[in-house]
mmCIF file of C-alpha atoms and ligand atoms in Angstrom:
data_model
loop_
_atom_site.group_PDB
_atom_site.id
_atom_site.type_symbol
_atom_site.label_atom_id
_atom_site.label_comp_id
_atom_site.label_asym_id
_atom_site.label_seq_id
_atom_site.Cartn_x
_atom_site.Cartn_y
_atom_site.Cartn_z
ATOM 1 C CA MET O 4 0.000 0.000 0.000
ATOM 2 C CA SER O 5 1.186 3.463 -0.922
ATOM 3 C CA VAL O 6 2.213 5.790 1.907
ATOM 4 C CA GLN O 7 0.537 9.200 1.816
ATOM 5 C CA ILE O 8 1.559 12.409 3.554
ATOM 6 C CA GLY O 9 -1.199 14.859 2.768
ATOM 7 C CA ASN O 10 -1.325 14.793 -1.032
ATOM 8 C CA ILE O 11 2.198 13.435 -1.377
ATOM 9 C CA ASP O 12 2.320 9.856 -2.573
ATOM 10 C CA LEU O 13 5.537 8.173 -1.426
ATOM 11 C CA GLY O 14 4.884 4.746 -2.899
ATOM 12 C CA GLU O 15 5.196 1.545 -0.936
ATOM 13 C CA PHE O 16 7.598 1.516 2.003
ATOM 14 C CA PRO O 17 9.549 4.713 1.306
ATOM 15 C CA LEU O 18 13.163 5.191 2.324
ATOM 16 C CA LEU O 19 13.834 8.655 3.677
ATOM 17 C CA LEU O 20 17.121 10.487 3.931
ATOM 18 C CA ALA O 21 17.508 11.811 7.480
ATOM 19 C CA PRO O 22 18.039 15.486 8.108
ATOM 20 C CA MET O 23 21.675 15.904 9.146
ATOM 21 C CA GLU O 24 23.340 19.170 9.995
ATOM 22 C CA ASP O 25 26.363 19.920 7.814
ATOM 23 C CA VAL O 26 25.646 16.782 5.786
ATOM 24 C CA SER O 27 22.212 16.739 4.147
ATOM 25 C CA ASP O 28 22.696 19.889 2.089
ATOM 26 C CA PRO O 29 21.603 20.112 -1.580
ATOM 27 C CA PRO O 30 24.835 18.577 -3.020
ATOM 28 C CA PHE O 31 24.560 15.534 -0.757
ATOM 29 C CA ARG O 32 20.834 15.296 -1.329
ATOM 30 C CA TYR O 33 21.493 15.238 -5.072
ATOM 31 C CA VAL O 34 23.536 12.030 -4.874
ATOM 32 C CA CYS O 35 21.093 10.420 -2.453
ATOM 33 C CA LYS O 36 18.190 11.187 -4.750
ATOM 34 C CA GLN O 37 20.110 9.714 -7.686
ATOM 35 C CA ASN O 38 20.484 6.540 -5.673
ATOM 36 C CA GLY O 39 16.908 6.028 -4.603
ATOM 37 C CA ALA O 40 16.015 8.189 -1.584
ATOM 38 C CA ASP O 41 12.225 8.600 -1.753
ATOM 39 C CA MET O 42 11.963 11.662 0.421
ATOM 40 C CA MET O 43 14.515 14.002 1.912
ATOM 41 C CA TYR O 44 14.793 16.790 4.439
ATOM 42 C CA THR O 45 16.962 19.850 4.760
ATOM 43 C CA GLU O 46 19.389 20.177 7.652
ATOM 44 C CA PHE O 47 17.589 21.577 10.660
ATOM 45 C CA ILE O 48 17.111 25.334 10.523
ATOM 46 C CA SER O 49 16.912 27.601 13.534
ATOM 47 C CA SER O 50 13.611 29.470 13.772
ATOM 48 C CA GLU O 51 15.464 32.329 15.434
ATOM 49 C CA GLY O 52 17.931 32.428 12.546
ATOM 50 C CA LEU O 53 15.123 32.554 10.006
ATOM 51 C CA ILE O 54 13.413 35.410 11.772
ATOM 52 C CA ARG O 55 16.665 37.374 12.058
ATOM 53 C CA ASP O 56 17.214 36.579 8.379
ATOM 54 C CA ALA O 57 20.630 35.138 9.208
ATOM 55 C CA ALA O 58 22.460 34.222 6.005
ATOM 56 C CA LYS O 59 23.296 30.700 7.206
ATOM 57 C CA SER O 60 19.662 29.871 7.975
ATOM 58 C CA ARG O 61 18.328 31.474 4.814
ATOM 59 C CA LYS O 62 20.757 29.532 2.626
ATOM 60 C CA LYS O 63 19.489 26.274 4.103
ATOM 61 C CA LEU O 64 16.028 27.052 2.701
ATOM 62 C CA ASP O 65 17.224 26.345 -0.848
ATOM 63 C CA VAL O 66 15.247 23.483 -2.340
ATOM 64 C CA PHE O 67 15.351 22.328 -5.954
ATOM 65 C CA GLU O 68 12.802 20.760 -8.271
ATOM 66 C CA TYR O 69 14.713 17.484 -8.637
ATOM 67 C CA GLU O 70 14.583 16.968 -4.884
ATOM 68 C CA ARG O 71 10.834 16.683 -4.560
ATOM 69 C CA PRO O 72 9.282 15.624 -2.328
ATOM 70 C CA ILE O 73 11.398 17.569 0.135
ATOM 71 C CA GLY O 74 10.725 18.795 3.660
ATOM 72 C CA ILE O 75 12.221 21.790 5.424
ATOM 73 C CA GLN O 76 13.031 21.034 9.037
ATOM 74 C CA ILE O 77 12.921 23.756 11.670
ATOM 75 C CA PHE O 78 13.584 23.869 15.399
ATOM 76 C CA GLY O 79 13.089 26.375 18.175
ATOM 77 C CA SER O 80 11.871 26.993 21.696
ATOM 78 C CA ASP O 81 9.461 29.870 21.231
ATOM 79 C CA ILE O 82 6.019 29.093 19.879
ATOM 80 C CA GLU O 83 5.428 32.478 18.229
ATOM 81 C CA HIS O 84 8.839 32.345 16.581
ATOM 82 C CA MET O 85 8.169 28.842 15.315
ATOM 83 C CA ARG O 86 4.937 30.092 13.791
ATOM 84 C CA GLU O 87 6.756 32.936 12.060
ATOM 85 C CA ALA O 88 9.578 30.669 10.914
ATOM 86 C CA THR O 89 7.021 28.284 9.424
ATOM 87 C CA GLU O 90 5.539 31.089 7.355
ATOM 88 C CA ILE O 91 8.994 32.108 6.113
ATOM 89 C CA ALA O 92 10.062 28.539 5.315
ATOM 90 C CA SER O 93 6.792 27.702 3.550
ATOM 91 C CA LEU O 94 7.482 30.507 1.071
ATOM 92 C CA ALA O 95 10.649 28.693 0.003
ATOM 93 C CA GLY O 96 8.378 26.130 -1.671
ATOM 94 C CA PRO O 97 9.049 22.794 0.053
ATOM 95 C CA ASP O 98 6.518 19.966 -0.146
ATOM 96 C CA LEU O 99 6.178 19.768 3.608
ATOM 97 C CA MET O 100 7.373 21.226 6.888
ATOM 98 C CA ASP O 101 9.043 19.138 9.573
ATOM 99 C CA ILE O 102 9.617 19.973 13.228
ATOM 100 C CA ASN O 103 12.672 18.734 15.077
ATOM 101 C CA TYR O 104 11.892 17.450 18.567
ATOM 102 C CA GLY O 105 14.846 15.111 18.652
ATOM 103 C CA CYS O 106 18.100 17.041 18.621
ATOM 104 C CA PRO O 107 20.018 16.077 21.750
ATOM 105 C CA VAL O 108 22.979 18.454 21.577
ATOM 106 C CA LYS O 109 23.368 20.901 24.426
ATOM 107 C CA GLN O 110 23.230 24.093 22.365
ATOM 108 C CA VAL O 111 19.769 23.058 21.161
ATOM 109 C CA ALA O 112 18.231 20.811 23.827
ATOM 110 C CA CYS O 113 19.414 22.933 26.739
ATOM 111 C CA ARG O 114 17.911 26.036 25.222
ATOM 112 C CA GLY O 115 14.430 24.600 25.239
ATOM 113 C CA ALA O 116 14.429 23.369 21.636
ATOM 114 C CA GLY O 117 14.847 19.984 19.894
ATOM 115 C CA ALA O 118 14.533 17.007 22.254
ATOM 116 C CA SER O 119 13.949 19.225 25.264
ATOM 117 C CA LEU O 120 10.291 19.571 24.222
ATOM 118 C CA LEU O 121 9.944 15.897 25.206
ATOM 119 C CA GLN O 122 10.041 17.185 28.791
ATOM 120 C CA ASP O 123 7.067 19.456 28.225
ATOM 121 C CA ILE O 124 4.501 17.732 26.056
ATOM 122 C CA ASP O 125 1.856 20.415 26.531
ATOM 123 C CA LYS O 126 4.230 22.962 25.058
ATOM 124 C CA MET O 127 5.225 20.552 22.280
ATOM 125 C CA VAL O 128 1.577 20.084 21.366
ATOM 126 C CA ALA O 129 0.907 23.824 21.415
ATOM 127 C CA MET O 130 3.988 24.479 19.278
ATOM 128 C CA THR O 131 2.984 21.816 16.780
ATOM 129 C CA LYS O 132 -0.537 23.194 16.562
ATOM 130 C CA ALA O 133 0.880 26.664 15.870
ATOM 131 C CA VAL O 134 3.086 25.303 13.088
ATOM 132 C CA VAL O 135 0.219 23.316 11.539
ATOM 133 C CA GLU O 136 -1.952 26.438 11.548
ATOM 134 C CA ALA O 137 0.784 28.599 10.050
ATOM 135 C CA THR O 138 1.158 26.697 6.785
ATOM 136 C CA HIS O 139 -0.886 25.232 3.947
ATOM 137 C CA LEU O 140 1.694 22.405 3.720
ATOM 138 C CA PRO O 141 1.543 19.057 5.508
ATOM 139 C CA VAL O 142 3.531 19.078 8.758
ATOM 140 C CA THR O 143 5.571 16.122 9.967
ATOM 141 C CA VAL O 144 7.556 15.619 13.176
ATOM 142 C CA LYS O 145 10.805 13.889 14.008
ATOM 143 C CA THR O 146 11.451 12.931 17.592
ATOM 144 C CA ARG O 147 12.988 10.367 19.948
ATOM 145 C CA LEU O 148 11.546 7.803 22.396
ATOM 146 C CA GLY O 149 11.601 10.315 25.234
ATOM 147 C CA TRP O 150 13.985 12.361 27.339
ATOM 148 C CA ASP O 151 15.527 9.464 29.301
ATOM 149 C CA ASP O 152 14.853 5.900 30.428
ATOM 150 C CA ASN O 153 12.261 7.065 32.954
ATOM 151 C CA THR O 154 10.275 9.182 30.539
ATOM 152 C CA LYS O 155 9.788 7.281 27.309
ATOM 153 C CA ASN O 156 6.648 9.207 26.440
ATOM 154 C CA VAL O 157 6.584 8.982 22.664
ATOM 155 C CA TYR O 158 3.444 6.794 22.706
ATOM 156 C CA GLU O 159 1.442 9.651 24.198
ATOM 157 C CA VAL O 160 3.310 12.171 22.033
ATOM 158 C CA ALA O 161 2.269 10.321 18.871
ATOM 159 C CA GLU O 162 -1.437 10.428 19.759
ATOM 160 C CA ARG O 163 -1.426 14.051 20.825
ATOM 161 C CA LEU O 164 0.534 15.282 17.820
ATOM 162 C CA GLN O 165 -1.726 13.376 15.465
ATOM 163 C CA ASP O 166 -4.682 15.059 17.167
ATOM 164 C CA VAL O 167 -3.327 18.523 16.340
ATOM 165 C CA GLY O 168 -2.855 17.614 12.710
ATOM 166 C CA ILE O 169 0.599 16.257 11.906
ATOM 167 C CA LYS O 170 0.632 14.040 8.835
ATOM 168 C CA ALA O 171 3.513 11.652 9.672
ATOM 169 C CA LEU O 172 5.878 10.911 12.539
ATOM 170 C CA THR O 173 9.463 9.723 12.434
ATOM 171 C CA ILE O 174 10.858 8.212 15.612
ATOM 172 C CA HIS O 175 14.538 7.681 16.353
ATOM 173 C CA GLY O 176 14.707 4.663 18.655
ATOM 174 C CA ARG O 177 16.804 6.334 21.329
ATOM 175 C CA THR O 178 16.179 8.723 24.220
ATOM 176 C CA ARG O 179 17.798 12.121 24.455
ATOM 177 C CA SER O 180 20.066 10.833 27.258
ATOM 178 C CA GLN O 181 21.369 8.140 25.002
ATOM 179 C CA MET O 182 22.552 10.692 22.453
ATOM 180 C CA TYR O 183 23.882 8.269 19.802
ATOM 181 C CA LYS O 184 25.096 5.556 22.191
ATOM 182 C CA GLY O 185 23.828 2.006 22.561
ATOM 183 C CA VAL O 186 21.587 0.308 20.072
ATOM 184 C CA ALA O 187 18.381 1.856 18.752
ATOM 185 C CA ASP O 188 15.313 0.160 20.223
ATOM 186 C CA TRP O 189 12.392 0.064 17.843
ATOM 187 C CA SER O 190 9.979 -1.863 20.108
ATOM 188 C CA LEU O 191 8.150 1.283 21.216
ATOM 189 C CA ILE O 192 7.941 2.392 17.583
ATOM 190 C CA HIS O 193 6.250 -0.932 16.899
ATOM 191 C CA ALA O 194 3.805 -0.382 19.755
ATOM 192 C CA ILE O 195 2.815 3.001 18.309
ATOM 193 C CA LYS O 196 2.322 1.448 14.910
ATOM 194 C CA LYS O 197 0.042 -1.108 16.547
ATOM 195 C CA ASN O 198 -1.983 1.541 18.376
ATOM 196 C CA PRO O 199 -5.417 1.497 16.691
ATOM 197 C CA ARG O 200 -5.739 5.240 17.382
ATOM 198 C CA ILE O 201 -2.776 6.020 15.154
ATOM 199 C CA LYS O 202 -3.670 6.608 11.506
ATOM 200 C CA ILE O 203 -0.674 8.611 10.266
ATOM 201 C CA PRO O 204 2.421 6.955 8.742
ATOM 202 C CA ILE O 205 5.083 6.029 11.289
ATOM 203 C CA PHE O 206 8.683 5.949 10.097
ATOM 204 C CA GLY O 207 11.386 4.114 12.019
ATOM 205 C CA ASN O 208 14.833 5.611 12.411
ATOM 206 C CA GLY O 209 18.080 4.576 14.007
ATOM 207 C CA ASP O 210 20.884 2.210 13.064
ATOM 208 C CA ILE O 211 19.668 0.979 9.673
ATOM 209 C CA ASP O 212 22.941 0.193 7.943
ATOM 210 C CA SER O 213 22.382 -2.827 5.712
ATOM 211 C CA PRO O 214 19.750 -4.377 3.455
ATOM 212 C CA GLU O 215 19.396 -7.361 5.819
ATOM 213 C CA LYS O 216 18.710 -5.185 8.837
ATOM 214 C CA ALA O 217 16.257 -3.096 6.842
ATOM 215 C CA ALA O 218 14.370 -6.212 5.732
ATOM 216 C CA GLU O 219 14.415 -7.764 9.185
ATOM 217 C CA TRP O 220 13.276 -4.604 11.009
ATOM 218 C CA ARG O 221 10.624 -3.930 8.383
ATOM 219 C CA MET O 222 9.084 -7.330 9.173
ATOM 220 C CA GLN O 223 9.618 -7.148 12.908
ATOM 221 C CA PHE O 224 8.477 -3.597 13.619
ATOM 222 C CA GLU O 225 5.905 -3.119 10.837
ATOM 223 C CA VAL O 226 6.698 0.557 10.237
ATOM 224 C CA ASP O 227 5.470 2.417 7.144
ATOM 225 C CA GLY O 228 8.956 3.330 5.978
ATOM 226 C CA MET O 229 12.453 3.989 7.246
ATOM 227 C CA MET O 230 14.683 6.984 7.618
ATOM 228 C CA ILE O 231 18.406 6.523 7.107
ATOM 229 C CA GLY O 232 21.107 8.878 8.295
ATOM 230 C CA ARG O 233 24.678 7.898 9.055
ATOM 231 C CA ALA O 234 24.757 4.860 6.775
ATOM 232 C CA ALA O 235 24.148 7.151 3.786
ATOM 233 C CA ILE O 236 27.105 9.395 4.550
ATOM 234 C CA GLY O 237 29.655 8.564 1.854
ATOM 235 C CA TYR O 238 27.423 5.684 0.844
ATOM 236 C CA PRO O 239 24.292 6.951 -0.927
ATOM 237 C CA TRP O 240 24.044 3.531 -2.585
ATOM 238 C CA ILE O 241 22.464 2.233 0.633
ATOM 239 C CA PHE O 242 19.035 3.288 -0.698
ATOM 240 C CA ARG O 243 19.237 1.375 -3.955
ATOM 241 C CA GLU O 244 20.843 -1.614 -2.224
ATOM 242 C CA ILE O 245 17.991 -1.875 0.282
ATOM 243 C CA LYS O 246 15.372 -1.492 -2.438
ATOM 244 C CA HIS O 247 16.973 -4.152 -4.561
ATOM 245 C CA TYR O 248 17.150 -6.520 -1.620
ATOM 246 C CA PHE O 249 13.489 -5.941 -0.767
ATOM 247 C CA LYS O 250 12.523 -6.687 -4.344
ATOM 248 C CA THR O 251 14.737 -9.676 -5.073
ATOM 249 C CA GLY O 252 16.128 -10.995 -1.784
ATOM 250 C CA GLU O 253 19.531 -10.674 -3.373
ATOM 251 C CA HIS O 254 22.391 -8.285 -2.880
ATOM 252 C CA LEU O 255 23.142 -5.677 -5.474
ATOM 253 C CA GLU O 256 26.809 -5.476 -6.444
ATOM 254 C CA LYS O 257 28.748 -2.991 -4.338
ATOM 255 C CA PRO O 258 29.709 0.187 -6.190
ATOM 256 C CA THR O 259 32.885 -0.110 -8.227
ATOM 257 C CA ILE O 260 35.754 2.308 -7.784
ATOM 258 C CA ALA O 261 34.663 4.028 -10.987
ATOM 259 C CA GLU O 262 31.188 4.565 -9.521
ATOM 260 C CA ARG O 263 32.595 5.859 -6.259
ATOM 261 C CA ILE O 264 34.699 8.337 -8.188
ATOM 262 C CA GLU O 265 31.764 9.360 -10.355
ATOM 263 C CA VAL O 266 29.493 10.065 -7.397
ATOM 264 C CA CYS O 267 32.290 11.850 -5.588
ATOM 265 C CA LYS O 268 32.801 14.099 -8.611
ATOM 266 C CA THR O 269 29.085 14.834 -8.871
ATOM 267 C CA HIS O 270 28.984 15.684 -5.179
ATOM 268 C CA LEU O 271 31.966 18.012 -5.629
ATOM 269 C CA GLU O 272 30.488 19.695 -8.700
ATOM 270 C CA LYS O 273 27.168 20.278 -6.980
ATOM 271 C CA SER O 274 28.984 21.496 -3.917
ATOM 272 C CA MET O 275 30.921 24.087 -5.920
ATOM 273 C CA GLU O 276 27.811 25.098 -7.801
ATOM 274 C CA TRP O 277 25.825 25.726 -4.635
ATOM 275 C CA LYS O 278 28.510 27.017 -2.280
ATOM 276 C CA GLY O 279 30.915 28.627 -4.707
ATOM 277 C CA PRO O 280 34.236 27.001 -5.692
ATOM 278 C CA LYS O 281 36.239 27.857 -2.597
ATOM 279 C CA THR O 282 33.781 26.765 0.092
ATOM 280 C CA GLY O 283 32.570 23.931 -2.153
ATOM 281 C CA ILE O 284 36.056 22.452 -2.349
ATOM 282 C CA PHE O 285 36.741 23.058 1.320
ATOM 283 C CA GLU O 286 33.536 21.487 2.620
ATOM 284 C CA MET O 287 33.891 18.505 0.316
ATOM 285 C CA ARG O 288 37.036 17.504 2.214
ATOM 286 C CA ARG O 289 35.103 15.838 4.994
ATOM 287 C CA HIS O 290 33.456 13.474 2.526
ATOM 288 C CA TYR O 291 36.396 11.839 0.707
ATOM 289 C CA SER O 292 37.296 9.246 3.324
ATOM 290 C CA ASN O 293 33.643 8.219 3.496
ATOM 291 C CA TYR O 294 33.342 7.672 -0.244
ATOM 292 C CA PHE O 295 36.415 5.473 -0.283
ATOM 293 C CA LYS O 296 35.860 3.661 3.031
ATOM 294 C CA GLY O 297 37.247 0.155 2.907
ATOM 295 C CA VAL O 298 39.526 0.852 -0.035
ATOM 296 C CA PRO O 299 42.941 -0.487 1.022
ATOM 297 C CA ASP O 300 45.845 1.953 1.389
ATOM 298 C CA PHE O 301 43.718 4.921 0.493
ATOM 299 C CA LYS O 302 45.366 7.189 3.097
ATOM 300 C CA GLU O 303 47.906 8.639 0.699
ATOM 301 C CA TYR O 304 45.178 9.758 -1.711
ATOM 302 C CA ARG O 305 42.972 11.040 1.073
ATOM 303 C CA MET O 306 45.810 13.260 2.246
ATOM 304 C CA LYS O 307 46.208 14.599 -1.255
ATOM 305 C CA LEU O 308 42.485 15.152 -1.712
ATOM 306 C CA VAL O 309 42.038 17.071 1.514
ATOM 307 C CA THR O 310 44.914 19.415 0.738
ATOM 308 C CA ALA O 311 44.154 20.019 -2.939
ATOM 309 C CA ALA O 312 43.044 23.596 -3.507
ATOM 310 C CA THR O 313 41.742 23.496 -7.064
ATOM 311 C CA VAL O 314 39.237 21.367 -8.895
ATOM 312 C CA GLU O 315 41.920 20.456 -11.480
ATOM 313 C CA GLU O 316 44.147 19.008 -8.752
ATOM 314 C CA ILE O 317 41.242 17.034 -7.316
ATOM 315 C CA MET O 318 40.277 15.623 -10.719
ATOM 316 C CA ASP O 319 43.875 14.644 -11.282
ATOM 317 C CA ILE O 320 44.066 12.801 -7.946
ATOM 318 C CA LEU O 321 40.764 11.040 -8.649
ATOM 319 C CA ALA O 322 42.162 9.967 -12.037
ATOM 320 C CA GLN O 323 45.169 8.491 -10.200
ATOM 321 C CA VAL O 324 42.806 6.653 -7.847
ATOM 322 C CA ASP O 325 40.909 5.287 -10.822
ATOM 323 C CA LYS O 326 44.105 4.072 -12.439
ATOM 324 C CA LYS O 327 45.471 2.435 -9.305
ATOM 325 C CA TYR O 328 42.336 0.644 -8.150
ATOM 326 C CA ALA O 329 40.276 -0.009 -11.252
ATOM 327 C CA PHE O 330 41.872 -3.428 -11.732
ATOM 328 C CA GLU O 331 42.745 -4.251 -8.131
ATOM 329 C CA MET O 332 39.184 -3.798 -6.930
ATOM 330 C CA ALA O 333 37.413 -5.228 -9.963
HETATM 331 C C1 LIG L 408 26.012 14.556 11.672
HETATM 332 C C2 LIG L 408 24.585 14.432 12.090
HETATM 333 C C3 LIG L 408 23.747 15.533 12.018
HETATM 334 C C4 LIG L 408 22.397 15.417 12.377
HETATM 335 N N1 LIG L 408 21.574 16.502 12.246
HETATM 336 C C5 LIG L 408 20.238 16.354 12.447
HETATM 337 C C6 LIG L 408 19.317 17.403 12.133
HETATM 338 O O1 LIG L 408 19.704 18.483 11.662
HETATM 339 N N2 LIG L 408 17.998 17.167 12.362
HETATM 340 C C7 LIG L 408 17.525 15.978 12.866
HETATM 341 O O2 LIG L 408 16.325 15.809 13.042
HETATM 342 N N3 LIG L 408 18.377 14.987 13.162
HETATM 343 C C8 LIG L 408 19.699 15.138 12.945
HETATM 344 N N4 LIG L 408 20.537 14.070 13.175
HETATM 345 C C9 LIG L 408 19.959 12.774 13.576
HETATM 346 C C10 LIG L 408 19.626 11.918 12.366
HETATM 347 O O3 LIG L 408 18.642 12.524 11.571
HETATM 348 C C11 LIG L 408 19.164 10.498 12.775
HETATM 349 O O4 LIG L 408 18.011 10.625 13.566
HETATM 350 C C12 LIG L 408 20.210 9.742 13.574
HETATM 351 O O5 LIG L 408 21.492 9.866 12.974
HETATM 352 C C13 LIG L 408 19.842 8.244 13.698
HETATM 353 O O6 LIG L 408 19.709 7.652 12.426
HETATM 354 P P1 LIG L 408 20.899 6.752 11.777
HETATM 355 O O7 LIG L 408 21.243 5.690 12.775
HETATM 356 O O8 LIG L 408 20.322 6.213 10.513
HETATM 357 O O9 LIG L 408 22.047 7.684 11.555
HETATM 358 C C14 LIG L 408 21.895 14.183 12.844
HETATM 359 C C15 LIG L 408 22.750 13.084 12.927
HETATM 360 C C16 LIG L 408 24.072 13.192 12.562
HETATM 361 C C17 LIG L 408 24.958 11.968 12.636
#
């Protein structure tokens, strides 16, 4: 059965790219879309930044036609400001708006935003209602199981947020206290899915890193789709690999060196296009080791790639990589 968010048809069992600060920008989203991500989100955007018209926040509003359906994710601690930020972000033309109630980092959660709203559900509900009322777009939410082991309140959160009009909920199977430690526990996500009161799509998130795990957790936890974050960093092929495995029960071939290079180049080109050559080249540096993870003795090339200052140098190094590994890795 097709998954619907408002009027958006996501097909059967969609795979979503997780919002990730400093990662899920348009260049990265481009390569994930090419490789099968069914829906994507921007990095989270500060409502305060949007209202102040801060350049960094405004830039994150950029969405492109090829990305659709795409959601803009916002966070904040002040209900009025979230309402205003929703109006501003909606004008950027996304397909939906998403609210972050999951971010655990101190600068966010200790300032009353992100996961901290899990400690004040009444406020979370009021904030969500304000966002829903401020836009003509469907609103979705991304959150965690609860604040800590003693307050895993996402079951109640799901019902109450559905009641004020959200159209889908993504749950990361960890509490705020866990940050990113331990193993994600999807059993509560399953319970919410089984709650007869819940009609909206429920997406599971946390620790999906292989086609087998995706298939197993799909069966076990009966979610409507999955959101994938870290496993896609430097490996956008995870989406197509999971889809292929679902369809055939067989593993798709791993990307060849030539494919890794090709995607890396595309990512770099898009990065330069969107950020300008200097920043584009600079910010691409954090991605090289991910794209070539597992390639033996890659260190020498990584060092060269992260110090290269021009696109010509980078292309030259990638050509050397191609030459060295094309046969070895075939
Ligand atoms: C580098 C990084 C940045 C992240 N930034 C965001 C963000 O901006 N908004 C958000 O909702 N979650 C953010 N997250 C959390 C992810 O969306 C996701 O919930 C988490 O990584 C668990 O999924 P995974 O195990 O598939 O990575 C971030 C995670 C990482 C690793």
